[in-house]
Amino acid sequence: MKSIIPDHAVHVSPAPQALGYIGVRAKDLGDWASYGSGLLGLQRIDKSRTTLAFRMDDRKQRFLVEADGGSGIGFFGWEAADAAALETIAARLERNEIKVTPGSRALADARHVKDLIVLDDPVGNRLEIFHGAEIASEPFKPGRAISGFRTGPLGLGHAVLNADTPQTIDRLMAFYRDTLGFRLTDYYSQPFVARFLHLNPRHHSLAFIQTGKNAVHHVMMELFSFDDVGQGYDLAQGEAGRVAVTLGRHTSDFITSFYSWTPSEFMVEYGWGARAIDVEHWQASERKEGPSMWGHDRSWLAPEDQAKARALRLKNAEAGFRRPVQVLDGNYEVMSGVCPWWDSVKAQTAVR
């Protein structure tokens, strides 16, 4: 497969900077009203007969739910640095014979941005590339008692797309990496094929996994407090069929998370403690440890692939696979005592 080749030495610039907003398709707004605020902790800000909007930080709007009778994601909003960057991205897309439509003033107002362009990716996902997101005048008020979401320059989180074949992953890589300017972070092939791409210090803002279908797999949102995630896990476990992937920790971005089914037939990964990468010096590589250090039993995987994933986790445990916990400055207390493993990690780092 062409897409496993490490990232290009010359990067396309300018590229989008982050995932700015998403539009969700839904059959019923009531389900999203309780799920979005009550479990995820988003702030509901607007509701009409057919739409429901949420905040998750200082932006006026991050999630827009539309009751059009469908499911999945209706559009992804990718943020450009400014008007000049947006214009350059649009021109590059058109040179590559990709149809680009300028967004109307009414659409920009509905998205609370200054300007945007609209296009489709190779599998038909609607993309809106924008600049100038509006900032709210009132502080963010979560729908339940949480510390808040890690967003800012990192964007609202990340999105992962299903892909039906290796050829589809190659087409997506050619579009997002070679044309739009996303950068390959890392990749693996067991228990399923996956490619991770970044735009900023978040380990990945976009990823593709080969599952035999084309659809949105999940959207990730990251919390400031580990307890926010644990309490969300309790809430999700209290609803039959809500938990899609059990609590676990990833080998890629080191995040500890669980996944829940949304009312729109995709998942939300709800996590804490993701690492930041050095974008300018990062070298893409293959990961052979599988997707998770521990946990993350995936209800959506076929039984044979679940067995492969479990075998990889047990192999990681046998090998003593460990990674330091990623914490915000001040959001921890140093324990007393001695940890030989951590002392050895610090010693190795000092030698380098």
mmCIF file of C-alpha atoms in Angstrom:
data_model
loop_
_atom_site.group_PDB
_atom_site.id
_atom_site.type_symbol
_atom_site.label_atom_id
_atom_site.label_comp_id
_atom_site.label_asym_id
_atom_site.label_seq_id
_atom_site.Cartn_x
_atom_site.Cartn_y
_atom_site.Cartn_z
ATOM 1 C CA MET A 1 0.000 0.000 0.000
ATOM 2 C CA LYS A 2 1.302 3.415 -0.949
ATOM 3 C CA SER A 3 -0.082 5.029 2.199
ATOM 4 C CA ILE A 4 2.297 3.218 4.576
ATOM 5 C CA ILE A 5 5.240 5.148 3.115
ATOM 6 C CA PRO A 6 6.591 7.576 5.757
ATOM 7 C CA ASP A 7 5.575 11.203 5.479
ATOM 8 C CA HIS A 8 6.919 13.313 2.658
ATOM 9 C CA ALA A 9 10.050 15.384 3.276
ATOM 10 C CA VAL A 10 8.373 18.437 1.702
ATOM 11 C CA HIS A 11 5.063 19.425 3.281
ATOM 12 C CA VAL A 12 2.147 21.160 1.613
ATOM 13 C CA SER A 13 1.564 24.639 3.035
ATOM 14 C CA PRO A 14 -0.607 26.266 4.175
ATOM 15 C CA ALA A 15 -2.724 23.461 5.598
ATOM 16 C CA PRO A 16 -5.756 23.588 7.881
ATOM 17 C CA GLN A 17 -4.799 24.095 11.508
ATOM 18 C CA ALA A 18 -7.359 22.079 13.467
ATOM 19 C CA LEU A 19 -10.779 20.469 13.514
ATOM 20 C CA GLY A 20 -13.004 23.443 14.293
ATOM 21 C CA TYR A 21 -16.586 22.159 14.308
ATOM 22 C CA ILE A 22 -18.792 19.302 13.162
ATOM 23 C CA GLY A 23 -22.366 18.915 11.980
ATOM 24 C CA VAL A 24 -24.255 15.841 13.143
ATOM 25 C CA ARG A 25 -27.177 14.208 11.355
ATOM 26 C CA ALA A 26 -29.924 12.907 13.619
ATOM 27 C CA LYS A 27 -33.374 11.359 13.652
ATOM 28 C CA ASP A 28 -34.393 12.920 16.969
ATOM 29 C CA LEU A 29 -33.087 16.034 18.707
ATOM 30 C CA GLY A 30 -34.333 14.901 22.108
ATOM 31 C CA ASP A 31 -31.828 12.048 22.223
ATOM 32 C CA TRP A 32 -28.977 14.454 21.470
ATOM 33 C CA ALA A 33 -30.202 17.015 23.995
ATOM 34 C CA SER A 34 -29.817 14.522 26.844
ATOM 35 C CA TYR A 35 -26.690 12.802 25.498
ATOM 36 C CA GLY A 36 -24.812 15.987 24.552
ATOM 37 C CA SER A 37 -25.407 17.839 27.795
ATOM 38 C CA GLY A 38 -26.055 15.068 30.304
ATOM 39 C CA LEU A 39 -23.248 12.663 29.405
ATOM 40 C CA LEU A 40 -20.705 14.640 27.365
ATOM 41 C CA GLY A 41 -21.129 17.877 29.315
ATOM 42 C CA LEU A 42 -21.586 20.136 26.283
ATOM 43 C CA GLN A 43 -23.464 23.415 26.712
ATOM 44 C CA ARG A 44 -26.703 23.585 24.769
ATOM 45 C CA ILE A 45 -27.007 27.065 23.288
ATOM 46 C CA ASP A 46 -29.713 26.955 20.639
ATOM 47 C CA LYS A 47 -32.623 24.769 19.636
ATOM 48 C CA SER A 48 -35.168 25.065 16.854
ATOM 49 C CA ARG A 49 -37.614 22.540 15.448
ATOM 50 C CA THR A 50 -34.864 20.935 13.347
ATOM 51 C CA THR A 51 -31.496 21.983 14.843
ATOM 52 C CA LEU A 52 -29.630 21.835 18.132
ATOM 53 C CA ALA A 53 -26.302 23.591 18.813
ATOM 54 C CA PHE A 54 -23.652 23.055 21.489
ATOM 55 C CA ARG A 55 -20.613 24.866 22.849
ATOM 56 C CA MET A 56 -17.591 23.198 24.458
ATOM 57 C CA ASP A 57 -15.302 26.216 25.075
ATOM 58 C CA ASP A 58 -15.095 29.939 24.262
ATOM 59 C CA ARG A 59 -16.236 29.424 20.662
ATOM 60 C CA LYS A 60 -19.844 30.325 19.894
ATOM 61 C CA GLN A 61 -20.505 26.894 18.395
ATOM 62 C CA ARG A 62 -18.678 23.578 18.052
ATOM 63 C CA PHE A 63 -21.458 21.040 17.380
ATOM 64 C CA LEU A 64 -24.552 21.538 15.243
ATOM 65 C CA VAL A 65 -27.110 18.709 15.229
ATOM 66 C CA GLU A 66 -29.637 18.668 12.389
ATOM 67 C CA ALA A 67 -32.751 16.470 12.535
ATOM 68 C CA ASP A 68 -32.798 15.483 8.866
ATOM 69 C CA GLY A 69 -33.701 11.854 9.495
ATOM 70 C CA GLY A 70 -30.156 10.648 8.843
ATOM 71 C CA SER A 71 -27.192 9.499 10.921
ATOM 72 C CA GLY A 72 -23.452 10.061 11.120
ATOM 73 C CA ILE A 73 -21.655 13.333 10.411
ATOM 74 C CA GLY A 74 -23.095 15.815 7.945
ATOM 75 C CA PHE A 75 -20.011 18.024 7.674
ATOM 76 C CA PHE A 76 -16.564 18.643 9.150
ATOM 77 C CA GLY A 77 -15.313 22.187 9.698
ATOM 78 C CA TRP A 78 -11.524 22.477 9.291
ATOM 79 C CA GLU A 79 -9.979 25.762 10.413
ATOM 80 C CA ALA A 80 -7.545 27.828 8.305
ATOM 81 C CA ALA A 81 -5.276 30.464 9.848
ATOM 82 C CA ASP A 82 -6.759 33.466 8.052
ATOM 83 C CA ALA A 83 -8.329 34.694 4.823
ATOM 84 C CA ALA A 84 -5.061 34.435 2.890
ATOM 85 C CA ALA A 85 -4.519 30.828 3.967
ATOM 86 C CA LEU A 86 -8.102 29.947 3.043
ATOM 87 C CA GLU A 87 -7.660 31.500 -0.400
ATOM 88 C CA THR A 88 -4.396 29.624 -0.992
ATOM 89 C CA ILE A 89 -5.933 26.303 0.083
ATOM 90 C CA ALA A 90 -8.906 26.880 -2.239
ATOM 91 C CA ALA A 91 -6.619 27.658 -5.194
ATOM 92 C CA ARG A 92 -4.531 24.532 -4.553
ATOM 93 C CA LEU A 93 -7.648 22.357 -4.424
ATOM 94 C CA GLU A 94 -8.871 23.785 -7.722
ATOM 95 C CA ARG A 95 -5.464 23.183 -9.352
ATOM 96 C CA ASN A 96 -5.911 19.553 -8.338
ATOM 97 C CA GLU A 97 -9.312 19.519 -10.092
ATOM 98 C CA ILE A 98 -11.282 19.349 -6.850
ATOM 99 C CA LYS A 99 -14.548 21.259 -7.006
ATOM 100 C CA VAL A 100 -14.656 24.079 -4.455
ATOM 101 C CA THR A 101 -17.752 26.176 -3.740
ATOM 102 C CA PRO A 102 -17.555 29.477 -1.854
ATOM 103 C CA GLY A 103 -19.760 29.458 1.236
ATOM 104 C CA SER A 104 -22.618 31.932 1.239
ATOM 105 C CA ARG A 105 -22.891 34.748 3.753
ATOM 106 C CA ALA A 106 -25.909 32.992 5.265
ATOM 107 C CA LEU A 107 -23.909 29.774 5.698
ATOM 108 C CA ALA A 108 -20.978 31.615 7.283
ATOM 109 C CA ASP A 109 -23.380 33.295 9.710
ATOM 110 C CA ALA A 110 -24.958 29.934 10.582
ATOM 111 C CA ARG A 111 -21.493 28.506 11.305
ATOM 112 C CA HIS A 112 -20.428 31.666 13.204
ATOM 113 C CA VAL A 113 -17.325 32.202 11.025
ATOM 114 C CA LYS A 114 -16.069 35.004 8.780
ATOM 115 C CA ASP A 115 -15.769 32.980 5.576
ATOM 116 C CA LEU A 116 -15.619 29.401 4.322
ATOM 117 C CA ILE A 117 -15.393 27.122 1.301
ATOM 118 C CA VAL A 118 -17.248 23.850 0.759
ATOM 119 C CA LEU A 119 -16.045 20.645 -0.937
ATOM 120 C CA ASP A 120 -16.244 16.846 -0.713
ATOM 121 C CA ASP A 121 -13.435 14.424 0.118
ATOM 122 C CA PRO A 122 -12.871 11.287 -2.013
ATOM 123 C CA VAL A 123 -15.572 9.270 -0.231
ATOM 124 C CA GLY A 124 -18.173 12.034 -0.166
ATOM 125 C CA ASN A 125 -17.677 13.572 3.278
ATOM 126 C CA ARG A 126 -18.633 17.252 3.189
ATOM 127 C CA LEU A 127 -15.773 19.502 4.278
ATOM 128 C CA GLU A 128 -16.073 23.153 5.210
ATOM 129 C CA ILE A 129 -12.747 24.966 5.457
ATOM 130 C CA PHE A 130 -13.177 28.268 7.283
ATOM 131 C CA HIS A 131 -11.435 31.087 9.084
ATOM 132 C CA GLY A 132 -12.470 33.593 11.713
ATOM 133 C CA ALA A 133 -14.520 31.626 14.214
ATOM 134 C CA GLU A 134 -16.599 33.844 16.495
ATOM 135 C CA ILE A 135 -15.862 33.963 20.225
ATOM 136 C CA ALA A 136 -18.759 33.958 22.683
ATOM 137 C CA SER A 137 -19.238 36.846 25.085
ATOM 138 C CA GLU A 138 -20.365 34.568 27.928
ATOM 139 C CA PRO A 139 -18.174 31.952 29.670
ATOM 140 C CA PHE A 140 -18.679 28.285 28.804
ATOM 141 C CA LYS A 141 -21.194 26.596 31.129
ATOM 142 C CA PRO A 142 -21.012 22.798 30.882
ATOM 143 C CA GLY A 143 -24.128 20.687 30.828
ATOM 144 C CA ARG A 144 -22.858 18.670 33.800
ATOM 145 C CA ALA A 145 -20.150 19.281 36.387
ATOM 146 C CA ILE A 146 -16.916 18.896 34.395
ATOM 147 C CA SER A 147 -13.626 20.789 34.377
ATOM 148 C CA GLY A 148 -13.862 21.561 30.662
ATOM 149 C CA PHE A 149 -12.404 20.421 27.352
ATOM 150 C CA ARG A 150 -8.839 20.678 26.019
ATOM 151 C CA THR A 151 -9.316 22.619 22.781
ATOM 152 C CA GLY A 152 -7.748 25.974 21.783
ATOM 153 C CA PRO A 153 -5.082 25.647 19.045
ATOM 154 C CA LEU A 154 -5.518 21.850 19.183
ATOM 155 C CA GLY A 155 -9.085 22.084 17.890
ATOM 156 C CA LEU A 156 -12.157 20.379 19.301
ATOM 157 C CA GLY A 157 -10.523 16.932 19.171
ATOM 158 C CA HIS A 158 -10.056 14.450 16.362
ATOM 159 C CA ALA A 159 -12.156 12.529 13.842
ATOM 160 C CA VAL A 160 -11.649 8.951 12.625
ATOM 161 C CA LEU A 161 -13.132 7.692 9.363
ATOM 162 C CA ASN A 162 -13.932 4.114 8.412
ATOM 163 C CA ALA A 163 -12.575 2.946 5.050
ATOM 164 C CA ASP A 164 -13.761 -0.107 3.182
ATOM 165 C CA THR A 165 -10.567 -1.124 1.324
ATOM 166 C CA PRO A 166 -6.815 -0.428 1.203
ATOM 167 C CA GLN A 167 -7.424 1.463 -2.019
ATOM 168 C CA THR A 168 -9.835 3.812 -0.239
ATOM 169 C CA ILE A 169 -7.213 4.543 2.413
ATOM 170 C CA ASP A 170 -4.733 5.358 -0.356
ATOM 171 C CA ARG A 171 -7.239 7.777 -1.923
ATOM 172 C CA LEU A 172 -7.894 9.442 1.423
ATOM 173 C CA MET A 173 -4.170 9.733 2.135
ATOM 174 C CA ALA A 174 -3.543 11.277 -1.281
ATOM 175 C CA PHE A 175 -6.262 13.846 -0.667
ATOM 176 C CA TYR A 176 -5.714 14.776 2.974
ATOM 177 C CA ARG A 177 -1.919 14.480 3.104
ATOM 178 C CA ASP A 178 -0.735 15.279 -0.406
ATOM 179 C CA THR A 179 -3.334 17.917 -1.319
ATOM 180 C CA LEU A 180 -4.633 19.438 1.927
ATOM 181 C CA GLY A 181 -1.363 19.198 3.861
ATOM 182 C CA PHE A 182 -2.097 16.897 6.809
ATOM 183 C CA ARG A 183 1.035 15.086 8.061
ATOM 184 C CA LEU A 184 1.360 11.381 8.800
ATOM 185 C CA THR A 185 2.009 10.708 12.490
ATOM 186 C CA ASP A 186 2.197 6.902 12.568
ATOM 187 C CA TYR A 187 0.385 3.776 11.387
ATOM 188 C CA TYR A 188 -0.225 0.097 12.134
ATOM 189 C CA SER A 189 -1.682 -2.985 10.480
ATOM 190 C CA GLN A 190 -2.861 -5.174 13.391
ATOM 191 C CA PRO A 191 -5.577 -5.898 14.504
ATOM 192 C CA PHE A 192 -6.793 -3.586 11.719
ATOM 193 C CA VAL A 193 -5.146 -1.144 9.315
ATOM 194 C CA ALA A 194 -4.923 2.427 10.661
ATOM 195 C CA ARG A 195 -3.297 5.698 9.562
ATOM 196 C CA PHE A 196 -2.996 8.737 11.874
ATOM 197 C CA LEU A 197 -2.469 12.313 10.648
ATOM 198 C CA HIS A 198 -1.750 15.559 12.490
ATOM 199 C CA LEU A 199 -2.076 19.300 11.902
ATOM 200 C CA ASN A 200 -0.821 20.635 15.245
ATOM 201 C CA PRO A 201 0.689 19.181 18.450
ATOM 202 C CA ARG A 202 -2.353 16.948 18.962
ATOM 203 C CA HIS A 203 -1.114 13.446 18.027
ATOM 204 C CA HIS A 204 -3.803 13.174 15.365
ATOM 205 C CA SER A 205 -6.647 15.356 14.188
ATOM 206 C CA LEU A 206 -7.720 12.770 11.620
ATOM 207 C CA ALA A 207 -7.303 9.026 11.136
ATOM 208 C CA PHE A 208 -8.489 6.272 8.807
ATOM 209 C CA ILE A 209 -9.154 2.671 9.779
ATOM 210 C CA GLN A 210 -10.008 -0.166 7.427
ATOM 211 C CA THR A 211 -13.267 -1.731 8.593
ATOM 212 C CA GLY A 212 -14.998 -2.781 5.381
ATOM 213 C CA LYS A 213 -17.311 0.234 5.161
ATOM 214 C CA ASN A 214 -17.180 3.973 4.496
ATOM 215 C CA ALA A 215 -18.621 6.028 7.350
ATOM 216 C CA VAL A 216 -17.559 8.078 10.349
ATOM 217 C CA HIS A 217 -16.072 5.879 13.055
ATOM 218 C CA HIS A 218 -15.740 8.317 15.960
ATOM 219 C CA VAL A 219 -15.010 11.819 17.165
ATOM 220 C CA MET A 220 -12.717 12.356 20.156
ATOM 221 C CA MET A 221 -13.024 15.036 22.823
ATOM 222 C CA GLU A 222 -10.460 15.449 25.588
ATOM 223 C CA LEU A 223 -11.202 16.545 29.150
ATOM 224 C CA PHE A 224 -8.973 18.452 31.573
ATOM 225 C CA SER A 225 -9.657 16.085 34.484
ATOM 226 C CA PHE A 226 -9.343 12.314 34.623
ATOM 227 C CA ASP A 227 -12.298 12.272 37.032
ATOM 228 C CA ASP A 228 -14.491 13.869 34.321
ATOM 229 C CA VAL A 229 -13.854 10.779 32.203
ATOM 230 C CA GLY A 230 -14.439 8.332 35.035
ATOM 231 C CA GLN A 231 -17.701 9.975 36.019
ATOM 232 C CA GLY A 232 -18.778 10.010 32.370
ATOM 233 C CA TYR A 233 -17.984 6.293 32.241
ATOM 234 C CA ASP A 234 -20.272 5.717 35.211
ATOM 235 C CA LEU A 235 -23.066 7.596 33.442
ATOM 236 C CA ALA A 236 -22.554 5.659 30.211
ATOM 237 C CA GLN A 237 -22.548 2.310 32.018
ATOM 238 C CA GLY A 238 -25.906 3.231 33.505
ATOM 239 C CA GLU A 239 -27.509 3.181 30.030
ATOM 240 C CA ALA A 240 -27.978 -0.171 28.306
ATOM 241 C CA GLY A 241 -25.884 -0.375 25.144
ATOM 242 C CA ARG A 242 -24.300 3.077 25.523
ATOM 243 C CA VAL A 243 -20.687 1.904 26.051
ATOM 244 C CA ALA A 244 -19.076 0.974 22.734
ATOM 245 C CA VAL A 245 -15.465 0.546 23.903
ATOM 246 C CA THR A 246 -14.463 -0.045 27.506
ATOM 247 C CA LEU A 247 -12.033 2.144 29.435
ATOM 248 C CA GLY A 248 -8.455 1.740 28.231
ATOM 249 C CA ARG A 249 -5.248 3.529 27.200
ATOM 250 C CA HIS A 250 -3.958 4.016 23.663
ATOM 251 C CA THR A 251 -0.408 3.320 22.503
ATOM 252 C CA SER A 252 -0.548 6.214 20.020
ATOM 253 C CA ASP A 253 -1.465 9.381 21.917
ATOM 254 C CA PHE A 254 -1.337 7.778 25.410
ATOM 255 C CA ILE A 255 -4.892 8.961 26.108
ATOM 256 C CA THR A 256 -7.031 7.096 28.657
ATOM 257 C CA SER A 257 -10.564 6.923 27.311
ATOM 258 C CA PHE A 258 -13.790 5.078 26.683
ATOM 259 C CA TYR A 259 -16.165 5.273 23.717
ATOM 260 C CA SER A 260 -19.918 5.691 23.768
ATOM 261 C CA TRP A 261 -22.490 5.288 21.019
ATOM 262 C CA THR A 262 -24.089 8.541 20.017
ATOM 263 C CA PRO A 263 -27.770 8.741 18.994
ATOM 264 C CA SER A 264 -26.467 9.151 15.418
ATOM 265 C CA GLU A 265 -24.749 5.746 15.035
ATOM 266 C CA PHE A 266 -21.132 6.839 15.417
ATOM 267 C CA MET A 267 -19.029 6.924 18.578
ATOM 268 C CA VAL A 268 -17.542 9.629 20.768
ATOM 269 C CA GLU A 269 -14.203 8.875 22.393
ATOM 270 C CA TYR A 270 -14.129 10.599 25.782
ATOM 271 C CA GLY A 271 -10.614 10.848 27.164
ATOM 272 C CA TRP A 272 -7.915 12.456 29.265
ATOM 273 C CA GLY A 273 -4.125 12.770 29.212
ATOM 274 C CA ALA A 274 -3.159 12.839 25.513
ATOM 275 C CA ARG A 275 0.422 13.713 24.672
ATOM 276 C CA ALA A 276 1.593 16.574 22.484
ATOM 277 C CA ILE A 277 4.038 15.957 19.622
ATOM 278 C CA ASP A 278 6.826 18.128 18.201
ATOM 279 C CA VAL A 279 5.311 18.862 14.794
ATOM 280 C CA GLU A 280 8.441 20.246 13.131
ATOM 281 C CA HIS A 281 10.698 17.315 14.045
ATOM 282 C CA TRP A 282 8.241 14.430 14.086
ATOM 283 C CA GLN A 283 9.158 11.321 12.064
ATOM 284 C CA ALA A 284 6.335 8.991 11.019
ATOM 285 C CA SER A 285 6.817 5.332 11.912
ATOM 286 C CA GLU A 286 5.010 2.012 12.151
ATOM 287 C CA ARG A 287 3.606 0.984 15.519
ATOM 288 C CA LYS A 288 3.639 -2.749 16.194
ATOM 289 C CA GLU A 289 2.087 -2.673 19.678
ATOM 290 C CA GLY A 290 -1.482 -2.432 18.376
ATOM 291 C CA PRO A 291 -3.932 0.305 19.326
ATOM 292 C CA SER A 292 -4.087 -0.047 23.123
ATOM 293 C CA MET A 293 -1.804 -0.721 26.079
ATOM 294 C CA TRP A 294 -4.693 -2.130 28.103
ATOM 295 C CA GLY A 295 -8.496 -2.147 28.080
ATOM 296 C CA HIS A 296 -10.516 -0.842 25.120
ATOM 297 C CA ASP A 297 -12.549 -3.956 24.412
ATOM 298 C CA ARG A 298 -14.266 -2.984 21.157
ATOM 299 C CA SER A 299 -17.852 -4.142 20.697
ATOM 300 C CA TRP A 300 -17.729 -3.123 17.019
ATOM 301 C CA LEU A 301 -14.846 -5.463 16.155
ATOM 302 C CA ALA A 302 -15.411 -8.922 14.690
ATOM 303 C CA PRO A 303 -14.663 -11.709 17.220
ATOM 304 C CA GLU A 304 -11.454 -12.753 15.452
ATOM 305 C CA ASP A 305 -10.159 -9.167 15.487
ATOM 306 C CA GLN A 306 -11.150 -8.771 19.135
ATOM 307 C CA ALA A 307 -8.979 -11.813 19.861
ATOM 308 C CA LYS A 308 -6.068 -10.243 17.924
ATOM 309 C CA ALA A 309 -6.441 -6.987 19.851
ATOM 310 C CA ARG A 310 -6.490 -8.818 23.177
ATOM 311 C CA ALA A 311 -3.402 -10.833 22.215
ATOM 312 C CA LEU A 312 -1.532 -7.620 21.409
ATOM 313 C CA ARG A 313 -2.510 -6.097 24.770
ATOM 314 C CA LEU A 314 -1.349 -9.192 26.638
ATOM 315 C CA LYS A 315 1.914 -9.110 24.684
ATOM 316 C CA ASN A 316 2.359 -5.459 25.706
ATOM 317 C CA ALA A 317 1.781 -6.417 29.337
ATOM 318 C CA GLU A 318 4.264 -9.286 29.145
ATOM 319 C CA ALA A 319 6.874 -6.961 27.641
ATOM 320 C CA GLY A 320 6.275 -4.321 30.314
ATOM 321 C CA PHE A 321 5.031 -1.722 27.835
ATOM 322 C CA ARG A 322 4.624 1.520 29.809
ATOM 323 C CA ARG A 323 4.379 5.207 28.983
ATOM 324 C CA PRO A 324 4.458 8.213 31.354
ATOM 325 C CA VAL A 325 1.102 9.772 32.175
ATOM 326 C CA GLN A 326 0.585 13.111 30.418
ATOM 327 C CA VAL A 327 -0.586 15.847 32.783
ATOM 328 C CA LEU A 328 -1.115 19.606 32.725
ATOM 329 C CA ASP A 329 1.277 21.676 34.800
ATOM 330 C CA GLY A 330 -0.188 21.969 38.284
ATOM 331 C CA ASN A 331 -2.796 19.239 37.740
ATOM 332 C CA TYR A 332 -0.919 16.686 39.818
ATOM 333 C CA GLU A 333 0.832 16.116 43.130
ATOM 334 C CA VAL A 334 4.204 14.382 43.379
ATOM 335 C CA MET A 335 4.055 11.227 45.483
ATOM 336 C CA SER A 336 6.655 10.295 48.064
ATOM 337 C CA GLY A 337 8.570 7.079 47.645
ATOM 338 C CA VAL A 338 10.796 5.497 45.023
ATOM 339 C CA CYS A 339 9.846 4.158 41.592
ATOM 340 C CA PRO A 340 12.728 2.226 40.004
ATOM 341 C CA TRP A 341 11.038 2.241 36.586
ATOM 342 C CA TRP A 342 10.575 6.014 36.562
ATOM 343 C CA ASP A 343 14.114 6.559 37.860
ATOM 344 C CA SER A 344 15.406 4.473 34.948
ATOM 345 C CA VAL A 345 13.330 6.510 32.460
ATOM 346 C CA LYS A 346 14.736 9.764 33.841
ATOM 347 C CA ALA A 347 18.275 8.353 33.708
ATOM 348 C CA GLN A 348 17.868 7.335 30.051
ATOM 349 C CA THR A 349 16.515 10.772 29.191
ATOM 350 C CA ALA A 350 19.441 12.467 30.943
ATOM 351 C CA VAL A 351 21.945 10.403 28.929
ATOM 352 C CA ARG A 352 20.403 11.561 25.647
#
